[in-house]
Amino acid sequence: MIVLIVDDDINLCNILSEVLEKAGNRCIISNSFKDAIKKIEKENPDVIFLDLNLPDKQGLDVLKSIKSNCEELPVIIITGYATIENAVEAMKAGAFDYLVKPLDKEKIILTLQKAINFRMMKKELSLLKRKVETPSEEFLIGRDKKIVEVLSLVEKVAPTNLTVLLQGESGVGKGEIAKLIHRRSNRKEGPFIVVDCGSIPDTLIESELFGYEKGAFTGAERRKEGMFELANNGTIFLDEVSNLPYSAQAKLLRVLQDKEIHPLGSSRPLKVDVRVIAASNTPLEEKVKSGSFREDLFHRLNEFMIYIPPLRERGEDIFILTEYFIQQANKEFNKNVKTISFSVRELFKRYNWPGNIRELRNVIRRAVLLADDVIYPEHLAQSIQLVSLSGFNKPTEIKESQLKLESIIKNKKEFEIKQIKEALIASKYNKKKAAEILGISRQSLYYKIKKYKIE
C-alpha cells in the first residue's frame, strides 16, 4: 500500500515512515499543503496520515480539500492537541480516524489496516453499484403478452416515486426488473443498493439497514452507514422482504412514512430520500393472513404491484430465450451448436421449469457443452429427460413417476426395442426422423439398432 504522510515535523515523519514500511507499505513524505496536493495527484496514495497543523494551511482545510476530490480516500488525522472539538470537527469533515501524539506503534498499524479495509469496502460497493445498474438482458427478452405487460408497467411506474412491490417465483427476474425501474427513473444517477433480507441474521438486520454510531454497542469502534443511508438519493431493493423479522418491519414502516432513519446509538433522526422496491417469492397477502407480516407495512409497500409470470406461462418465449442462451453458451465454450431437436422442444413445453429463466440458462449451458451441433434429450438433466417417459411435468411428481415406471416397465430392453420399432414404422424407416421422434441422436439410434439386432 502507498501511504502519504503529511506533517511538518520531519522526525515524526521518519519514525512513522519506518513503522509503516516495516509492515510492508511504501511511504511518501510531504511537509506542506502544496507539496501534499502534488504528491496526491502523482502517487495516488491508498491512505493519508495528516497533521492538523501545517505551515501553509490548516490540516482541516487540507482534509476538506482531499475529501472533496476523493471521497473514498481514508485520511487519518495526527495531532498533538487532543481536544474533543478538533476530533469532532475532523470526523465531521470526513476523517477516517484520529490519532494523538505521541503515537503508539501498534495503534498506527491497526488503524492503517482498518483504513485499508474501509477503502476496499468502498471500492467494492462502488463496483457493485455500477454492476447492478445494468439489468441482465435475458430477463427482459420476450414477446409473450404477459412479459410485454410487465415491461409496460415498468415504463409507467419508473418515473414516479411510488413504492413498488414485485411478486413472482424464484428465477423470474424480480431483481432485474428492479434494476430496470431504477434505470428508467429520475434517480438513475443515484445508487442502487440491494438488500437480501433472507441472508442477514435477525440480530444484525437493523444495524445493516439503518446503521449505527460509534460506541452504540460493544465492538462498534466507528460509525457505520446503513443501507438506507448508502441509498440516499437513489433506490433500495429489499429482496425477499417477507423474511424481515417483525421488529424490523415496524421500523421499516416508520422509515417509509417519515422518510428518516434512526441509526443505533443516535439520539437524532437522519433524513433520507430513498425510493423503495420490494420483492417476495411468496405472495405477501398469505404472509399477512398467517400473521408473519404486518398488514400496514404490506399496504405501504403495495403502492404499485407488478406480478412477473413464471416461464411456463410465457409460451414461445421459452424458445426465444433458448436460442439466446445457445448463442451465449457458444461464445463462452467456443462451440457451434445450432439449435434444439424437435423432441427437446416437446420436453421444454411439458416441463414445469421450477427455476424459471435461471434454470433454463443453466440447462442450455450444460447442453451446449455436451452437444455437437444439435441439442438432444440425452444432453439434458435427468429431471427433464424423465418428462419424456412419464408424462408428468411437476418436479414434485418426478420421483413418484419414476417409481411407477419401474413397476410398469419390468424389462427395459423390451421397452426400448418396442419404442424403436414404433418410431421406425412411424418415420417410414427414415432413421433421422426416427431418432428425432425418440429424442435421441442418429448415432445413438444406430448403436441401439445394432445392439438389439433390430431388422
Short mmCIF file of C-alpha atoms in Angstrom, two decimals:
data_model
loop_
_atom_site.label_atom_id
_atom_site.label_comp_id
_atom_site.label_asym_id
_atom_site.label_seq_id
_atom_site.Cartn_x
_atom_site.Cartn_y
_atom_site.Cartn_z
CA MET A 1 0.00 0.00 0.00
CA ILE A 2 1.12 3.58 -0.69
CA VAL A 3 0.88 5.82 2.38
CA LEU A 4 1.28 9.58 2.25
CA ILE A 5 2.47 11.24 5.50
CA VAL A 6 1.74 14.98 5.67
CA ASP A 7 3.43 16.65 8.65
CA ASP A 8 5.96 19.45 9.13
CA ASP A 9 7.68 17.51 11.93
CA ILE A 10 10.43 15.71 9.98
CA ASN A 11 11.42 13.47 12.91
CA LEU A 12 7.83 12.26 13.36
CA CYS A 13 7.56 11.63 9.61
CA ASN A 14 10.69 9.48 9.67
CA ILE A 15 9.53 7.49 12.71
CA LEU A 16 6.06 6.95 11.25
CA SER A 17 7.54 6.01 7.88
CA GLU A 18 9.84 3.45 9.48
CA VAL A 19 6.95 1.81 11.36
CA LEU A 20 4.75 1.65 8.27
CA GLU A 21 7.46 0.41 5.90
CA LYS A 22 8.37 -2.40 8.27
CA ALA A 23 4.76 -3.50 7.90
CA GLY A 24 5.24 -3.72 4.11
CA ASN A 25 3.96 -0.33 2.95
CA ARG A 26 5.62 2.29 0.74
CA CYS A 27 5.69 5.73 2.37
CA ILE A 28 5.84 9.19 0.82
CA ILE A 29 6.55 12.23 2.99
CA SER A 30 5.26 15.76 2.50
CA ASN A 31 5.80 18.76 4.79
CA SER A 32 3.31 21.25 3.30
CA PHE A 33 -0.13 21.53 1.79
CA LYS A 34 1.08 22.47 -1.70
CA ASP A 35 3.55 19.60 -1.83
CA ALA A 36 0.93 17.19 -0.46
CA ILE A 37 -1.55 18.04 -3.25
CA LYS A 38 1.14 17.45 -5.89
CA LYS A 39 2.04 14.05 -4.40
CA ILE A 40 -1.59 13.00 -4.13
CA GLU A 41 -2.04 13.67 -7.84
CA LYS A 42 1.25 12.00 -8.80
CA GLU A 43 1.37 8.99 -6.45
CA ASN A 44 -2.35 8.25 -5.90
CA PRO A 45 -1.88 7.05 -2.27
CA ASP A 46 -4.16 4.48 -0.61
CA VAL A 47 -4.16 6.16 2.83
CA ILE A 48 -3.06 9.56 4.16
CA PHE A 49 -1.74 10.44 7.63
CA LEU A 50 -2.37 14.17 8.06
CA ASP A 51 -1.20 16.61 10.74
CA LEU A 52 -3.79 19.18 11.84
CA ASN A 53 -1.17 21.97 11.92
CA LEU A 54 0.76 22.70 8.73
CA PRO A 55 2.89 25.79 7.98
CA ASP A 56 0.92 26.91 4.91
CA LYS A 57 -2.60 25.65 5.66
CA GLN A 58 -4.69 24.21 8.49
CA GLY A 59 -4.99 20.43 8.40
CA LEU A 60 -8.77 20.56 8.46
CA ASP A 61 -8.77 22.65 5.30
CA VAL A 62 -6.42 20.14 3.70
CA LEU A 63 -8.74 17.33 4.80
CA LYS A 64 -11.79 19.03 3.26
CA SER A 65 -9.88 19.63 0.03
CA ILE A 66 -8.84 15.96 -0.18
CA LYS A 67 -12.33 14.63 0.58
CA SER A 68 -13.96 16.93 -1.96
CA ASN A 69 -11.78 15.43 -4.71
CA CYS A 70 -11.51 11.85 -3.49
CA GLU A 71 -14.25 10.89 -1.09
CA GLU A 72 -13.16 7.24 -0.80
CA LEU A 73 -9.55 8.08 0.24
CA PRO A 74 -9.18 7.42 4.01
CA VAL A 75 -7.46 10.26 5.92
CA ILE A 76 -6.11 9.61 9.42
CA ILE A 77 -5.60 12.79 11.45
CA ILE A 78 -2.49 13.07 13.67
CA THR A 79 -2.11 15.88 16.18
CA GLY A 80 -0.60 16.81 19.50
CA TYR A 81 -3.71 18.64 20.56
CA ALA A 82 -6.16 16.11 21.94
CA THR A 83 -9.22 18.31 22.10
CA ILE A 84 -12.71 16.92 21.67
CA GLU A 85 -13.63 19.88 19.46
CA ASN A 86 -10.85 19.13 16.99
CA ALA A 87 -11.73 15.44 16.93
CA VAL A 88 -15.41 16.10 16.30
CA GLU A 89 -14.66 18.66 13.60
CA ALA A 90 -12.21 16.32 11.86
CA MET A 91 -14.66 13.42 11.89
CA LYS A 92 -17.44 15.65 10.55
CA ALA A 93 -15.13 16.76 7.74
CA GLY A 94 -14.64 13.12 6.73
CA ALA A 95 -11.58 11.90 8.67
CA PHE A 96 -11.40 8.13 8.98
CA ASP A 97 -9.82 8.18 12.46
CA TYR A 98 -7.97 10.45 14.89
CA LEU A 99 -4.57 9.68 16.49
CA VAL A 100 -2.91 11.74 19.22
CA LYS A 101 0.87 12.33 19.53
CA PRO A 102 2.95 10.58 20.79
CA LEU A 103 1.82 7.78 18.51
CA ASP A 104 1.57 4.16 19.60
CA LYS A 105 3.16 1.78 17.05
CA GLU A 106 0.55 -0.97 17.42
CA LYS A 107 -2.30 1.50 17.12
CA ILE A 108 -0.72 3.00 13.98
CA ILE A 109 -0.65 -0.38 12.23
CA LEU A 110 -4.14 -1.33 13.46
CA THR A 111 -5.63 1.98 12.30
CA LEU A 112 -3.90 1.71 8.93
CA GLN A 113 -5.28 -1.79 8.39
CA LYS A 114 -8.78 -0.65 9.25
CA ALA A 115 -8.42 2.27 6.83
CA ILE A 116 -7.27 -0.09 4.04
CA ASN A 117 -10.18 -2.44 4.69
CA PHE A 118 -12.52 0.54 4.65
CA ARG A 119 -11.25 1.72 1.27
CA MET A 120 -11.51 -1.77 -0.21
CA MET A 121 -15.09 -1.99 1.03
CA LYS A 122 -15.89 1.39 -0.55
CA LYS A 123 -14.37 0.29 -3.86
CA GLU A 124 -16.35 -2.96 -3.81
CA LEU A 125 -19.53 -1.04 -3.06
CA SER A 126 -18.82 1.37 -5.90
CA LEU A 127 -18.24 -1.54 -8.31
CA LEU A 128 -21.39 -3.23 -7.06
CA LYS A 129 -23.43 -0.08 -7.68
CA ARG A 130 -22.16 0.16 -11.24
CA LYS A 131 -22.72 -3.52 -11.83
CA VAL A 132 -26.29 -3.72 -10.56
CA GLU A 133 -27.41 -0.69 -12.52
CA THR A 134 -27.37 -2.77 -15.74
CA PRO A 135 -30.09 -5.44 -15.88
CA SER A 136 -29.26 -8.85 -17.36
CA GLU A 137 -30.65 -8.86 -20.89
CA GLU A 138 -32.16 -12.35 -20.75
CA PHE A 139 -34.69 -11.39 -18.08
CA LEU A 140 -36.11 -8.69 -20.36
CA ILE A 141 -36.36 -10.77 -23.56
CA GLY A 142 -39.74 -12.00 -24.74
CA ARG A 143 -42.80 -11.42 -26.90
CA ASP A 144 -45.47 -13.05 -24.77
CA LYS A 145 -48.20 -10.59 -23.80
CA LYS A 146 -47.61 -11.24 -20.09
CA ILE A 147 -43.97 -10.10 -20.10
CA VAL A 148 -44.80 -7.27 -22.52
CA GLU A 149 -47.36 -6.05 -19.98
CA VAL A 150 -44.74 -6.23 -17.21
CA LEU A 151 -42.34 -4.06 -19.20
CA SER A 152 -45.16 -1.63 -20.00
CA LEU A 153 -45.92 -1.27 -16.27
CA VAL A 154 -42.22 -0.68 -15.59
CA GLU A 155 -42.15 2.22 -18.06
CA LYS A 156 -45.22 3.77 -16.40
CA VAL A 157 -44.14 3.49 -12.77
CA ALA A 158 -40.39 4.12 -13.14
CA PRO A 159 -40.55 7.96 -13.40
CA THR A 160 -42.69 8.19 -10.24
CA ASN A 161 -41.65 7.87 -6.60
CA LEU A 162 -44.18 5.14 -5.86
CA THR A 163 -43.02 2.20 -3.75
CA VAL A 164 -43.11 -0.90 -5.98
CA LEU A 165 -43.82 -4.47 -4.87
CA LEU A 166 -42.56 -7.19 -7.22
CA GLN A 167 -44.07 -10.65 -6.80
CA GLY A 168 -43.27 -13.87 -8.61
CA GLU A 169 -41.43 -17.16 -8.29
CA SER A 170 -37.69 -17.51 -7.79
CA GLY A 171 -35.76 -17.06 -11.01
CA VAL A 172 -38.31 -14.97 -12.93
CA GLY A 173 -36.15 -11.83 -12.79
CA LYS A 174 -37.51 -9.68 -9.97
CA GLY A 175 -34.06 -8.25 -9.30
CA GLU A 176 -33.57 -7.41 -12.97
CA ILE A 177 -36.95 -5.67 -13.14
CA ALA A 178 -35.97 -3.66 -10.04
CA LYS A 179 -32.76 -2.55 -11.78
CA LEU A 180 -34.75 -1.58 -14.88
CA ILE A 181 -37.12 0.55 -12.79
CA HIS A 182 -34.12 2.31 -11.27
CA ARG A 183 -32.50 2.91 -14.69
CA ARG A 184 -35.72 4.35 -16.07
CA SER A 185 -36.28 6.60 -13.03
CA ASN A 186 -35.21 10.15 -12.23
CA ARG A 187 -32.83 8.57 -9.67
CA LYS A 188 -30.74 6.69 -12.25
CA GLU A 189 -27.62 8.71 -11.37
CA GLY A 190 -28.00 7.78 -7.70
CA PRO A 191 -27.04 4.49 -6.03
CA PHE A 192 -28.93 1.22 -6.39
CA ILE A 193 -28.50 -0.81 -3.20
CA VAL A 194 -29.60 -4.45 -2.94
CA VAL A 195 -30.51 -5.96 0.43
CA ASP A 196 -31.12 -9.71 0.63
CA CYS A 197 -33.43 -9.75 3.63
CA GLY A 198 -33.24 -13.54 3.83
CA SER A 199 -29.46 -13.72 4.23
CA ILE A 200 -28.96 -11.26 7.11
CA PRO A 201 -29.29 -12.65 10.66
CA ASP A 202 -32.20 -11.21 12.66
CA THR A 203 -29.76 -9.76 15.20
CA LEU A 204 -27.97 -7.71 12.52
CA ILE A 205 -30.80 -6.65 10.23
CA GLU A 206 -31.48 -3.30 11.93
CA SER A 207 -27.83 -2.24 12.06
CA GLU A 208 -27.41 -3.27 8.40
CA LEU A 209 -30.47 -1.34 7.27
CA PHE A 210 -30.18 1.74 9.47
CA GLY A 211 -26.52 1.82 10.58
CA TYR A 212 -25.07 2.67 13.99
CA GLU A 213 -22.97 5.24 15.78
CA LYS A 214 -19.52 4.67 17.24
CA GLY A 215 -19.89 3.13 20.70
CA ALA A 216 -23.52 2.10 20.13
CA PHE A 217 -22.61 -1.39 21.35
CA THR A 218 -19.55 -3.46 22.19
CA GLY A 219 -17.35 -3.69 19.09
CA ALA A 220 -18.80 -0.61 17.39
CA GLU A 221 -15.42 1.11 17.02
CA ARG A 222 -16.56 3.52 14.33
CA ARG A 223 -19.73 4.81 12.76
CA LYS A 224 -21.34 2.54 10.17
CA GLU A 225 -23.63 3.76 7.41
CA GLY A 226 -26.73 1.63 6.97
CA MET A 227 -28.11 0.52 3.62
CA PHE A 228 -30.75 3.25 3.62
CA GLU A 229 -28.12 5.92 4.15
CA LEU A 230 -25.98 4.46 1.35
CA ALA A 231 -29.03 4.50 -0.92
CA ASN A 232 -29.79 8.18 -0.26
CA ASN A 233 -30.99 9.95 -3.43
CA GLY A 234 -31.25 6.55 -5.11
CA THR A 235 -33.11 3.26 -4.84
CA ILE A 236 -33.02 0.44 -2.30
CA PHE A 237 -34.17 -3.03 -3.39
CA LEU A 238 -35.42 -5.17 -0.49
CA ASP A 239 -35.30 -8.70 -1.88
CA GLU A 240 -37.29 -11.35 -0.01
CA VAL A 241 -38.82 -8.66 2.20
CA SER A 242 -41.14 -11.25 3.75
CA ASN A 243 -38.14 -12.59 5.69
CA LEU A 244 -37.76 -9.40 7.75
CA PRO A 245 -38.28 -10.00 11.48
CA TYR A 246 -41.39 -8.37 12.94
CA SER A 247 -39.41 -5.75 14.89
CA ALA A 248 -37.58 -4.62 11.73
CA GLN A 249 -40.90 -4.47 9.87
CA ALA A 250 -42.14 -1.84 12.34
CA LYS A 251 -39.02 0.28 11.85
CA LEU A 252 -39.21 -0.06 8.08
CA LEU A 253 -42.80 1.18 8.19
CA ARG A 254 -41.70 4.29 10.08
CA VAL A 255 -38.93 4.92 7.55
CA LEU A 256 -41.43 4.73 4.68
CA GLN A 257 -43.84 7.06 6.45
CA ASP A 258 -41.42 9.62 7.95
CA LYS A 259 -38.58 9.49 5.35
CA GLU A 260 -35.99 9.31 8.14
CA ILE A 261 -33.91 6.64 9.84
CA HIS A 262 -32.69 6.21 13.42
CA PRO A 263 -29.16 4.71 13.48
CA LEU A 264 -28.47 2.61 16.57
CA GLY A 265 -26.96 4.73 19.33
CA SER A 266 -28.07 8.02 17.78
CA SER A 267 -30.41 10.45 19.51
CA ARG A 268 -31.20 12.29 16.29
CA PRO A 269 -33.09 11.00 13.24
CA LEU A 270 -31.41 11.23 9.84
CA LYS A 271 -33.46 12.36 6.84
CA VAL A 272 -33.14 10.13 3.76
CA ASP A 273 -34.57 10.38 0.26
CA VAL A 274 -34.83 6.78 -0.92
CA ARG A 275 -37.15 5.02 -3.35
CA VAL A 276 -38.08 1.53 -2.12
CA ILE A 277 -38.64 -1.51 -4.33
CA ALA A 278 -39.52 -4.73 -2.51
CA ALA A 279 -39.80 -8.29 -3.77
CA SER A 280 -41.20 -11.55 -2.48
CA ASN A 281 -41.37 -15.11 -3.85
CA THR A 282 -44.36 -15.82 -1.61
CA PRO A 283 -47.46 -13.63 -2.03
CA LEU A 284 -47.34 -11.16 0.86
CA GLU A 285 -51.12 -11.44 1.27
CA GLU A 286 -50.55 -15.00 2.50
CA LYS A 287 -47.91 -13.81 4.97
CA VAL A 288 -50.34 -11.17 6.26
CA LYS A 289 -53.06 -13.80 6.76
CA SER A 290 -50.67 -16.08 8.64
CA GLY A 291 -49.68 -13.19 10.93
CA SER A 292 -45.98 -13.19 9.98
CA PHE A 293 -46.11 -9.91 8.05
CA ARG A 294 -47.60 -6.59 9.14
CA GLU A 295 -50.71 -5.64 7.21
CA ASP A 296 -49.95 -1.91 7.45
CA LEU A 297 -46.46 -2.46 6.01
CA PHE A 298 -47.90 -4.60 3.21
CA HIS A 299 -50.24 -1.81 2.17
CA ARG A 300 -47.38 0.73 2.35
CA LEU A 301 -45.18 -1.42 0.12
CA ASN A 302 -48.03 -2.26 -2.23
CA GLU A 303 -48.46 1.22 -3.73
CA PHE A 304 -47.82 -0.36 -7.13
CA MET A 305 -47.62 -4.13 -7.54
CA ILE A 306 -46.10 -5.92 -10.54
CA TYR A 307 -46.54 -9.68 -10.91
CA ILE A 308 -43.82 -11.33 -13.01
CA PRO A 309 -45.10 -14.53 -14.64
CA PRO A 310 -43.21 -17.85 -14.44
CA LEU A 311 -41.51 -19.15 -17.57
CA ARG A 312 -44.04 -21.97 -18.09
CA GLU A 313 -46.78 -19.35 -18.60
CA ARG A 314 -44.90 -17.44 -21.31
CA GLY A 315 -45.49 -19.75 -24.29
CA GLU A 316 -42.99 -19.39 -27.12
CA ASP A 317 -40.71 -17.15 -25.00
CA ILE A 318 -39.10 -20.38 -23.81
CA PHE A 319 -37.67 -20.92 -27.29
CA ILE A 320 -36.72 -17.28 -27.85
CA LEU A 321 -34.72 -17.48 -24.62
CA THR A 322 -33.35 -20.89 -25.59
CA GLU A 323 -31.85 -19.52 -28.81
CA TYR A 324 -30.42 -16.58 -26.90
CA PHE A 325 -28.77 -18.87 -24.32
CA ILE A 326 -27.39 -21.13 -27.06
CA GLN A 327 -25.67 -18.12 -28.65
CA GLN A 328 -24.27 -17.03 -25.29
CA ALA A 329 -23.01 -20.53 -24.46
CA ASN A 330 -21.45 -20.92 -27.92
CA LYS A 331 -19.38 -17.82 -27.26
CA GLU A 332 -18.46 -18.98 -23.77
CA PHE A 333 -17.40 -22.51 -24.76
CA ASN A 334 -16.26 -21.75 -28.32
CA LYS A 335 -18.86 -24.14 -29.73
CA ASN A 336 -21.16 -24.03 -32.76
CA VAL A 337 -24.38 -25.63 -31.54
CA LYS A 338 -27.18 -24.59 -33.90
CA THR A 339 -30.47 -25.45 -32.23
CA ILE A 340 -32.50 -27.93 -30.19
CA SER A 341 -34.15 -31.06 -31.62
CA PHE A 342 -37.90 -31.43 -32.06
CA SER A 343 -38.04 -33.83 -29.11
CA VAL A 344 -36.28 -31.31 -26.87
CA ARG A 345 -38.86 -28.69 -27.88
CA GLU A 346 -41.61 -31.07 -26.78
CA LEU A 347 -39.85 -31.71 -23.48
CA PHE A 348 -39.44 -27.98 -22.83
CA LYS A 349 -43.16 -27.44 -23.46
CA ARG A 350 -44.13 -30.11 -20.95
CA TYR A 351 -41.54 -29.35 -18.27
CA ASN A 352 -42.65 -27.19 -15.32
CA TRP A 353 -39.46 -25.02 -15.07
CA PRO A 354 -39.48 -24.54 -11.28
CA GLY A 355 -36.27 -22.49 -11.51
CA ASN A 356 -37.67 -20.40 -14.38
CA ILE A 357 -35.26 -18.38 -16.58
CA ARG A 358 -32.29 -19.07 -14.31
CA GLU A 359 -32.88 -22.83 -14.64
CA LEU A 360 -33.31 -22.64 -18.43
CA ARG A 361 -29.99 -20.80 -18.74
CA ASN A 362 -28.18 -23.47 -16.72
CA VAL A 363 -29.83 -26.30 -18.68
CA ILE A 364 -28.77 -24.79 -22.04
CA ARG A 365 -25.20 -24.07 -20.90
CA ARG A 366 -24.77 -27.70 -19.85
CA ALA A 367 -26.37 -28.99 -23.06
CA VAL A 368 -24.21 -26.82 -25.33
CA LEU A 369 -21.12 -28.08 -23.57
CA LEU A 370 -22.15 -31.70 -24.25
CA ALA A 371 -23.69 -31.37 -27.73
CA ASP A 372 -22.01 -31.23 -31.14
CA ASP A 373 -24.39 -29.37 -33.43
CA VAL A 374 -27.92 -30.11 -32.13
CA ILE A 375 -29.13 -30.48 -28.55
CA TYR A 376 -30.88 -33.83 -27.93
CA PRO A 377 -32.60 -35.11 -24.76
CA GLU A 378 -29.52 -37.03 -23.64
CA HIS A 379 -27.75 -33.68 -23.27
CA LEU A 380 -30.31 -32.51 -20.73
CA ALA A 381 -30.55 -33.03 -16.98
CA GLN A 382 -32.23 -36.27 -15.88
CA SER A 383 -35.16 -34.44 -14.30
CA ILE A 384 -36.12 -33.07 -17.73
CA GLN A 385 -35.46 -36.36 -19.55
CA LEU A 386 -37.92 -38.11 -17.22
CA VAL A 387 -40.70 -35.93 -18.56
CA SER A 388 -40.44 -37.71 -21.93
CA LEU A 389 -41.11 -41.07 -20.29
CA SER A 390 -43.53 -40.27 -17.53
CA GLY A 391 -45.76 -37.55 -18.90
CA PHE A 392 -45.52 -35.79 -15.54
CA ASN A 393 -44.35 -32.20 -15.53
CA LYS A 394 -44.36 -31.24 -11.86
CA PRO A 395 -40.96 -31.58 -10.14
CA THR A 396 -42.63 -32.96 -7.01
CA GLU A 397 -44.00 -35.84 -9.09
CA ILE A 398 -40.75 -36.86 -10.78
CA LYS A 399 -39.73 -39.34 -8.11
CA GLU A 400 -43.25 -40.78 -7.94
CA SER A 401 -43.43 -41.09 -11.73
CA GLN A 402 -40.09 -42.89 -11.82
CA LEU A 403 -41.34 -45.49 -9.32
CA LYS A 404 -44.49 -46.01 -11.37
CA LEU A 405 -42.42 -46.53 -14.49
CA GLU A 406 -40.24 -49.10 -12.78
CA SER A 407 -43.27 -51.10 -11.78
CA ILE A 408 -44.87 -50.86 -15.25
CA ILE A 409 -41.73 -51.43 -17.36
CA LYS A 410 -40.12 -54.53 -15.93
CA ASN A 411 -37.96 -55.18 -18.91
CA LYS A 412 -36.17 -52.06 -20.14
CA LYS A 413 -34.71 -53.88 -23.12
CA GLU A 414 -38.12 -54.96 -24.44
CA PHE A 415 -39.50 -51.48 -23.86
CA GLU A 416 -36.67 -49.83 -25.83
CA ILE A 417 -36.98 -52.31 -28.70
CA LYS A 418 -40.73 -51.67 -28.86
CA GLN A 419 -40.20 -47.88 -28.90
CA ILE A 420 -37.53 -48.05 -31.61
CA LYS A 421 -39.65 -50.28 -33.86
CA GLU A 422 -42.66 -47.98 -33.49
CA ALA A 423 -40.53 -44.94 -34.31
CA LEU A 424 -39.09 -46.63 -37.41
CA ILE A 425 -42.55 -47.55 -38.64
CA ALA A 426 -43.88 -44.05 -37.93
CA SER A 427 -40.98 -42.47 -39.85
CA LYS A 428 -41.24 -44.99 -42.72
CA TYR A 429 -37.78 -46.23 -41.72
CA ASN A 430 -36.16 -42.80 -42.07
CA LYS A 431 -33.58 -43.14 -39.30
CA LYS A 432 -33.04 -39.39 -38.95
CA LYS A 433 -36.76 -38.77 -38.31
CA ALA A 434 -37.00 -41.86 -36.10
CA ALA A 435 -34.18 -40.50 -33.94
CA GLU A 436 -35.99 -37.19 -33.57
CA ILE A 437 -39.22 -38.97 -32.57
CA LEU A 438 -37.31 -40.92 -29.94
CA GLY A 439 -35.46 -37.80 -28.80
CA ILE A 440 -32.01 -39.29 -29.36
CA SER A 441 -29.18 -38.63 -31.82
CA ARG A 442 -28.80 -40.70 -35.01
CA GLN A 443 -25.57 -42.17 -33.62
CA SER A 444 -27.46 -43.39 -30.54
CA LEU A 445 -30.19 -44.89 -32.73
CA TYR A 446 -27.67 -46.74 -34.93
CA TYR A 447 -25.99 -48.07 -31.80
CA LYS A 448 -29.28 -49.36 -30.33
CA ILE A 449 -30.40 -50.94 -33.64
CA LYS A 450 -27.12 -52.82 -33.78
CA LYS A 451 -27.18 -53.66 -30.06
CA TYR A 452 -30.70 -55.10 -30.16
CA LYS A 453 -30.32 -56.58 -33.69
CA ILE A 454 -33.41 -54.83 -34.97
CA GLU A 455 -34.21 -55.70 -38.60
#
